[in-house]
Amino acid sequence: DNCSTTAASPCPLLPATAVVGGIVTAMDWSEDGVYDVCVEKMLTSMREVPSGEHYLTPTELCAYDDMATTMVVDAMLNFTTHKMNHRRRYIKTDERRAASQIMEDFAKNNDFVITLRKIFSMKSVRAFLAHQTDNKRAEFRDHLLRFLQMFSFKAGFTIEPCSRYSAEHNQGARLVVTRHWQKGDRIDRLCGVISELNAAEEAALLRKDQNDFSVMYSTRKQCAQLWLGPGAYINHDCRPSCKFVPNGRTASIQALRDLRPGDEITCFYGDHFFGDSNERCECCTCERLGRGAFSTSDENTSDTASGSSVEGDSSSAQPARVKYGLRDTDSRLNRPCWRSVIH
């Protein structure tokens, strides 16, 4: 048996009195000997590239993702990236330097086992795992592994700061490839993690314009889906370089054209993710074509000039459109325009 496949029960070396409904108490979990045995058990049973399955609830996925991004992404980029619970501090201030050193070492040696052992030794991580079952700790291990791939020699992509988007206050991140990929290739070590949301979970977990950046809508299942993991750092482009490909309860990424080192990995979020017809879109394609947030308004433009243009028109510039500001009403503010579509 191993931690990733055993039924939800604590480490067998724990005394029976420590088990309440399959949950390990914080006091027993903090005992060094028991903790070390369970960590080593997780490390010996791990796969460097986790499967496309997971069994996390939306609430668990939000918490695991926040902790993993804090330990891996924030430690390398030196600022706080998106969080589902933006008010919670996942590690103590005095541990931030230690997290950065762990990740700097991993970027040099790519030793997954040593890196995970160091992460699991941190006080904040130990406290985070204190009331988890073995299966859930293994799920957290796998989620960390998904993020560590960003800095793996074998991954073929990495993450870097991005100052393009005003919605992120010009401080965000983007994914770029580090080697050549051909059209049709799957970037297997890059994935997004999906968890379906019901109406109650949407109301409890999501806050408009705060953490609703990673919710998609499945037209096949007719439900909202939480989209986290490394794939959540893929930015939108109206002419994307890649697309999402379902893989169990995760999704991998497939190249839509040949990619060279330094090219950004982008996907299409949907026609109305950034307002009606993506009128607030700030992607590179919209900037190049003068569309979305980069379209110009000219109050003196005639009705004839404001007509729509045909894609592929040989004219050097698209006609300007007259844009009118609309009063914010409850129906407009609550419109689910932030949802994208997974087919």
Short mmCIF file of C-alpha atoms in Angstrom, two decimals:
data_model
loop_
_atom_site.label_atom_id
_atom_site.label_comp_id
_atom_site.label_asym_id
_atom_site.label_seq_id
_atom_site.Cartn_x
_atom_site.Cartn_y
_atom_site.Cartn_z
CA ASP A 1 0.00 0.00 0.00
CA ASN A 2 1.04 3.61 -0.45
CA CYS A 3 -0.27 7.00 0.56
CA SER A 4 -1.73 7.79 -2.84
CA THR A 5 -3.83 4.65 -3.16
CA THR A 6 -4.62 3.53 0.38
CA ALA A 7 -8.14 4.23 1.60
CA ALA A 8 -8.50 7.50 3.47
CA SER A 9 -6.80 6.61 6.73
CA PRO A 10 -3.86 7.99 8.66
CA CYS A 11 -0.40 6.51 8.82
CA PRO A 12 -0.64 3.04 10.40
CA LEU A 13 2.13 3.86 12.87
CA LEU A 14 -0.12 6.33 14.65
CA PRO A 15 -1.75 5.12 17.87
CA ALA A 16 -5.43 4.20 17.52
CA THR A 17 -6.43 6.94 19.92
CA ALA A 18 -5.09 9.51 17.45
CA VAL A 19 -7.69 8.61 14.82
CA VAL A 20 -11.08 10.30 14.79
CA GLY A 21 -13.08 9.59 11.65
CA GLY A 22 -9.92 9.04 9.63
CA ILE A 23 -8.41 12.39 10.70
CA VAL A 24 -5.04 12.70 12.42
CA THR A 25 -4.92 15.13 15.31
CA ALA A 26 -2.46 18.02 15.13
CA MET A 27 -0.64 16.86 18.27
CA ASP A 28 0.09 13.37 16.93
CA TRP A 29 0.90 14.61 13.42
CA SER A 30 3.48 16.99 14.85
CA GLU A 31 5.49 14.18 16.43
CA ASP A 32 8.72 14.08 14.43
CA GLY A 33 9.02 10.32 14.10
CA VAL A 34 5.48 9.78 12.89
CA TYR A 35 5.67 12.78 10.58
CA ASP A 36 8.95 11.68 9.02
CA VAL A 37 7.66 8.16 8.37
CA CYS A 38 4.53 9.46 6.64
CA VAL A 39 6.52 11.94 4.54
CA GLU A 40 8.95 9.25 3.43
CA LYS A 41 6.01 7.04 2.56
CA MET A 42 4.61 9.79 0.35
CA LEU A 43 7.97 10.34 -1.33
CA THR A 44 8.61 6.68 -2.12
CA SER A 45 5.15 6.30 -3.67
CA MET A 46 5.23 9.48 -5.77
CA ARG A 47 5.37 9.73 -9.55
CA GLU A 48 7.38 12.64 -10.91
CA VAL A 49 4.54 13.49 -13.30
CA PRO A 50 1.19 12.96 -11.52
CA SER A 51 -1.73 11.35 -13.32
CA GLY A 52 -4.61 13.31 -14.78
CA GLU A 53 -6.86 12.34 -11.89
CA HIS A 54 -7.51 13.95 -8.54
CA TYR A 55 -10.18 13.71 -5.86
CA LEU A 56 -10.18 17.21 -4.45
CA THR A 57 -13.32 19.13 -3.64
CA PRO A 58 -13.43 22.75 -4.87
CA THR A 59 -12.67 23.97 -1.33
CA GLU A 60 -9.68 21.64 -1.03
CA LEU A 61 -8.40 22.55 -4.49
CA CYS A 62 -8.53 26.26 -3.63
CA ALA A 63 -6.54 25.76 -0.42
CA TYR A 64 -3.99 23.37 -1.98
CA ASP A 65 -3.49 25.67 -4.94
CA ASP A 66 -2.94 28.71 -2.74
CA MET A 67 -0.34 26.89 -0.66
CA ALA A 68 1.42 25.42 -3.70
CA THR A 69 1.61 28.77 -5.51
CA THR A 70 2.94 30.36 -2.33
CA MET A 71 5.67 27.74 -1.91
CA VAL A 72 6.70 27.41 -5.57
CA VAL A 73 5.64 30.31 -7.78
CA ASP A 74 5.75 33.23 -5.35
CA ALA A 75 9.07 32.01 -3.97
CA MET A 76 10.62 32.26 -7.44
CA LEU A 77 8.91 35.41 -8.72
CA ASN A 78 9.23 37.30 -5.42
CA PHE A 79 5.67 38.63 -5.37
CA THR A 80 2.26 37.25 -4.51
CA THR A 81 0.45 35.77 -7.50
CA HIS A 82 -3.29 35.07 -7.69
CA LYS A 83 -4.93 33.39 -4.70
CA MET A 84 -8.41 32.02 -4.19
CA ASN A 85 -8.32 33.20 -0.58
CA HIS A 86 -6.42 36.44 -0.89
CA ARG A 87 -6.77 37.34 2.79
CA ARG A 88 -5.02 34.27 4.14
CA ARG A 89 -1.26 34.16 4.68
CA TYR A 90 -0.11 30.61 4.04
CA ILE A 91 3.47 30.84 5.31
CA LYS A 92 5.03 33.00 7.96
CA THR A 93 7.17 35.97 7.01
CA ASP A 94 10.34 34.37 8.36
CA GLU A 95 9.78 31.31 6.15
CA ARG A 96 9.67 33.18 2.85
CA ARG A 97 13.43 33.28 2.47
CA ALA A 98 13.62 29.56 3.22
CA ALA A 99 11.01 28.86 0.51
CA SER A 100 12.97 30.94 -1.99
CA GLN A 101 16.17 29.05 -1.18
CA ILE A 102 14.42 25.71 -1.60
CA MET A 103 13.19 26.73 -5.03
CA GLU A 104 16.53 28.21 -6.09
CA ASP A 105 18.16 24.88 -5.21
CA PHE A 106 15.50 22.95 -7.14
CA ALA A 107 16.03 25.12 -10.22
CA LYS A 108 19.69 24.05 -10.13
CA ASN A 109 19.48 20.37 -9.20
CA ASN A 110 15.90 19.35 -10.16
CA ASP A 111 15.80 16.86 -7.30
CA PHE A 112 12.08 16.39 -6.68
CA VAL A 113 12.46 14.15 -3.61
CA ILE A 114 14.86 16.43 -1.72
CA THR A 115 12.78 19.49 -2.62
CA LEU A 116 9.53 17.95 -1.37
CA ARG A 117 11.24 16.75 1.80
CA LYS A 118 12.40 20.31 2.51
CA ILE A 119 8.95 21.76 1.79
CA PHE A 120 7.24 19.23 4.07
CA SER A 121 9.70 20.11 6.86
CA MET A 122 8.53 23.74 7.00
CA LYS A 123 6.39 24.61 10.02
CA SER A 124 3.62 26.24 8.01
CA VAL A 125 3.33 23.21 5.73
CA ARG A 126 3.29 20.83 8.69
CA ALA A 127 0.47 22.86 10.24
CA PHE A 128 -1.37 22.93 6.92
CA LEU A 129 -1.25 19.12 6.68
CA ALA A 130 -1.99 18.47 10.35
CA HIS A 131 -5.66 17.51 9.95
CA GLN A 132 -5.38 15.86 6.54
CA THR A 133 -5.75 12.16 5.78
CA ASP A 134 -2.99 10.26 4.00
CA ASN A 135 -4.85 10.46 0.70
CA LYS A 136 -5.25 14.20 0.95
CA ARG A 137 -1.58 14.68 1.83
CA ALA A 138 -0.72 12.67 -1.28
CA GLU A 139 -3.06 14.89 -3.31
CA PHE A 140 -1.20 17.94 -1.99
CA ARG A 141 2.13 16.30 -2.86
CA ASP A 142 0.90 15.78 -6.43
CA HIS A 143 -0.30 19.37 -6.68
CA LEU A 144 3.13 20.58 -5.60
CA LEU A 145 4.69 18.34 -8.25
CA ARG A 146 2.53 19.94 -10.94
CA PHE A 147 3.92 23.34 -10.00
CA LEU A 148 7.50 22.16 -9.66
CA GLN A 149 7.33 21.15 -13.34
CA MET A 150 7.54 24.86 -14.17
CA PHE A 151 11.22 24.71 -13.25
CA SER A 152 12.01 21.19 -14.45
CA PHE A 153 14.71 20.71 -17.09
CA LYS A 154 12.39 18.27 -18.88
CA ALA A 155 9.24 20.41 -18.96
CA GLY A 156 9.94 22.63 -21.96
CA PHE A 157 8.22 25.65 -20.41
CA THR A 158 8.60 27.99 -17.46
CA ILE A 159 6.92 30.92 -15.75
CA GLU A 160 8.07 34.52 -15.72
CA PRO A 161 6.70 37.90 -14.56
CA CYS A 162 4.27 39.75 -16.83
CA SER A 163 3.33 43.43 -16.51
CA ARG A 164 0.85 43.59 -19.38
CA TYR A 165 -2.59 43.39 -17.80
CA SER A 166 -4.31 46.20 -15.92
CA ALA A 167 -6.72 43.76 -14.22
CA GLU A 168 -3.64 42.37 -12.42
CA HIS A 169 -2.42 45.89 -11.63
CA ASN A 170 0.33 45.21 -14.17
CA GLN A 171 1.92 42.60 -11.95
CA GLY A 172 1.19 39.06 -13.02
CA ALA A 173 2.80 36.07 -14.68
CA ARG A 174 2.91 34.27 -18.00
CA LEU A 175 4.09 30.90 -19.27
CA VAL A 176 6.68 30.68 -22.03
CA VAL A 177 8.25 27.71 -23.79
CA THR A 178 11.93 26.95 -23.28
CA ARG A 179 12.40 24.68 -26.29
CA HIS A 180 10.94 24.13 -29.74
CA TRP A 181 7.47 22.58 -29.93
CA GLN A 182 5.79 21.56 -33.16
CA LYS A 183 2.16 22.09 -34.06
CA GLY A 184 0.12 19.29 -32.49
CA ASP A 185 2.62 18.55 -29.70
CA ARG A 186 1.24 18.16 -26.19
CA ILE A 187 3.09 20.00 -23.44
CA ASP A 188 2.55 17.05 -21.13
CA ARG A 189 4.09 18.45 -17.96
CA LEU A 190 1.82 21.49 -18.06
CA CYS A 191 -1.74 21.01 -16.89
CA GLY A 192 -4.75 22.72 -15.43
CA VAL A 193 -6.74 21.11 -12.63
CA ILE A 194 -10.52 21.05 -12.89
CA SER A 195 -13.16 20.77 -10.17
CA GLU A 196 -16.87 21.15 -10.84
CA LEU A 197 -18.78 23.80 -8.89
CA ASN A 198 -22.40 23.70 -7.81
CA ALA A 199 -24.37 26.86 -7.09
CA ALA A 200 -23.67 26.75 -3.35
CA GLU A 201 -19.93 26.34 -3.91
CA GLU A 202 -19.88 29.21 -6.39
CA ALA A 203 -21.56 31.47 -3.84
CA ALA A 204 -19.23 30.36 -1.05
CA LEU A 205 -15.90 30.42 -2.90
CA LEU A 206 -16.07 33.08 -5.60
CA ARG A 207 -15.78 36.83 -5.26
CA LYS A 208 -16.37 38.95 -8.35
CA ASP A 209 -13.19 40.58 -9.70
CA GLN A 210 -11.17 39.04 -6.83
CA ASN A 211 -10.86 35.30 -7.45
CA ASP A 212 -13.23 34.54 -10.33
CA PHE A 213 -10.32 34.62 -12.80
CA SER A 214 -10.22 30.84 -13.07
CA VAL A 215 -13.78 29.70 -13.60
CA MET A 216 -14.89 28.17 -16.86
CA TYR A 217 -18.27 26.94 -18.00
CA SER A 218 -18.67 23.48 -19.48
CA THR A 219 -21.27 23.44 -22.24
CA ARG A 220 -21.15 19.64 -22.22
CA LYS A 221 -21.80 19.24 -18.50
CA GLN A 222 -23.77 22.48 -18.12
CA CYS A 223 -21.90 23.57 -15.03
CA ALA A 224 -19.21 25.94 -13.85
CA GLN A 225 -15.74 24.49 -13.33
CA LEU A 226 -12.89 25.72 -11.20
CA TRP A 227 -9.67 25.90 -13.24
CA LEU A 228 -6.47 26.03 -11.18
CA GLY A 229 -3.00 24.48 -11.17
CA PRO A 230 -0.16 25.71 -13.42
CA GLY A 231 -2.60 26.07 -16.32
CA ALA A 232 -4.24 28.99 -14.52
CA TYR A 233 -1.18 31.08 -15.42
CA ILE A 234 -1.86 30.69 -19.16
CA ASN A 235 -2.99 34.05 -20.48
CA HIS A 236 -5.71 34.60 -23.06
CA ASP A 237 -5.13 35.59 -26.64
CA CYS A 238 -7.72 36.00 -29.36
CA ARG A 239 -5.34 34.13 -31.67
CA PRO A 240 -3.91 31.61 -29.20
CA SER A 241 -0.77 29.54 -29.54
CA CYS A 242 -2.25 26.53 -27.73
CA LYS A 243 -5.50 24.89 -26.66
CA PHE A 244 -6.79 22.91 -23.70
CA VAL A 245 -7.10 19.13 -24.11
CA PRO A 246 -9.15 17.14 -21.51
CA ASN A 247 -7.16 14.57 -19.53
CA GLY A 248 -9.31 13.07 -16.81
CA ARG A 249 -9.91 15.70 -14.14
CA THR A 250 -7.08 17.79 -15.48
CA ALA A 251 -6.40 19.27 -18.90
CA SER A 252 -3.13 19.25 -20.80
CA ILE A 253 -2.00 21.80 -23.37
CA GLN A 254 -1.55 21.24 -27.11
CA ALA A 255 0.34 23.55 -29.47
CA LEU A 256 -1.73 25.06 -32.29
CA ARG A 257 1.37 26.19 -34.18
CA ASP A 258 5.12 25.76 -34.06
CA LEU A 259 6.61 27.39 -30.96
CA ARG A 260 10.12 28.68 -30.43
CA PRO A 261 11.93 29.29 -27.11
CA GLY A 262 10.53 32.45 -25.56
CA ASP A 263 7.10 32.21 -27.22
CA GLU A 264 4.23 32.65 -24.80
CA ILE A 265 1.75 29.86 -24.18
CA THR A 266 -1.70 31.37 -24.67
CA CYS A 267 -5.20 29.92 -24.94
CA PHE A 268 -8.59 31.31 -25.94
CA TYR A 269 -10.80 31.92 -22.89
CA GLY A 270 -14.04 32.59 -24.75
CA ASP A 271 -15.88 35.22 -26.76
CA HIS A 272 -17.15 37.21 -23.77
CA PHE A 273 -14.59 36.60 -21.03
CA PHE A 274 -13.50 40.26 -21.07
CA GLY A 275 -16.93 41.83 -21.47
CA ASP A 276 -19.25 41.75 -24.46
CA SER A 277 -17.30 40.53 -27.49
CA ASN A 278 -14.14 40.85 -25.35
CA GLU A 279 -14.31 44.62 -25.58
CA ARG A 280 -11.88 44.95 -22.64
CA CYS A 281 -9.38 42.39 -23.93
CA GLU A 282 -5.72 43.42 -23.61
CA CYS A 283 -4.13 40.53 -25.48
CA CYS A 284 -1.29 40.97 -27.96
CA THR A 285 -3.57 40.21 -30.91
CA CYS A 286 -6.06 42.91 -29.91
CA GLU A 287 -3.21 45.38 -29.49
CA ARG A 288 -1.82 44.51 -32.90
CA LEU A 289 -5.20 44.80 -34.60
CA GLY A 290 -6.48 47.77 -32.61
CA ARG A 291 -9.36 45.81 -31.10
CA GLY A 292 -10.68 45.16 -27.60
CA ALA A 293 -9.19 47.56 -25.05
CA PHE A 294 -7.02 49.04 -27.83
CA SER A 295 -9.88 50.10 -30.11
CA THR A 296 -10.20 53.84 -30.62
CA SER A 297 -13.39 55.91 -30.40
CA ASP A 298 -14.07 58.88 -32.62
CA GLU A 299 -17.17 60.90 -31.86
CA ASN A 300 -17.07 62.37 -35.35
CA THR A 301 -17.00 58.99 -37.09
CA SER A 302 -19.87 58.68 -39.55
CA ASP A 303 -22.36 55.81 -39.46
CA THR A 304 -20.84 54.48 -42.64
CA ALA A 305 -17.35 54.46 -41.21
CA SER A 306 -18.46 52.71 -38.05
CA GLY A 307 -19.63 49.61 -39.88
CA SER A 308 -17.97 46.28 -39.25
CA SER A 309 -15.05 45.17 -41.35
CA VAL A 310 -14.38 41.79 -42.87
CA GLU A 311 -11.44 39.81 -41.51
CA GLY A 312 -8.71 39.68 -44.09
CA ASP A 313 -9.67 43.03 -45.60
CA SER A 314 -6.70 44.53 -47.40
CA SER A 315 -7.30 48.01 -45.98
CA SER A 316 -4.51 49.24 -43.77
CA ALA A 317 -6.68 50.05 -40.76
CA GLN A 318 -10.03 49.05 -39.40
CA PRO A 319 -12.65 51.80 -39.14
CA ALA A 320 -13.08 53.24 -35.67
CA ARG A 321 -16.18 52.38 -33.70
CA VAL A 322 -18.27 54.70 -31.62
CA LYS A 323 -18.38 53.34 -28.09
CA TYR A 324 -20.94 54.35 -25.48
CA GLY A 325 -20.52 53.96 -21.73
CA LEU A 326 -23.37 52.08 -20.05
CA ARG A 327 -24.51 52.66 -16.51
CA ASP A 328 -23.57 49.81 -14.17
CA THR A 329 -26.76 48.04 -13.15
CA ASP A 330 -27.24 44.90 -11.08
CA SER A 331 -28.03 42.87 -14.19
CA ARG A 332 -24.83 44.01 -15.91
CA LEU A 333 -22.64 43.53 -12.84
CA ASN A 334 -24.00 40.03 -12.26
CA ARG A 335 -23.78 38.94 -15.87
CA PRO A 336 -21.47 35.86 -15.97
CA CYS A 337 -19.27 37.32 -18.70
CA TRP A 338 -16.18 36.07 -16.87
CA ARG A 339 -17.01 32.49 -17.72
CA SER A 340 -15.21 30.81 -20.54
CA VAL A 341 -16.20 27.64 -22.33
CA ILE A 342 -14.65 24.17 -22.26
CA HIS A 343 -15.88 21.98 -25.10
#
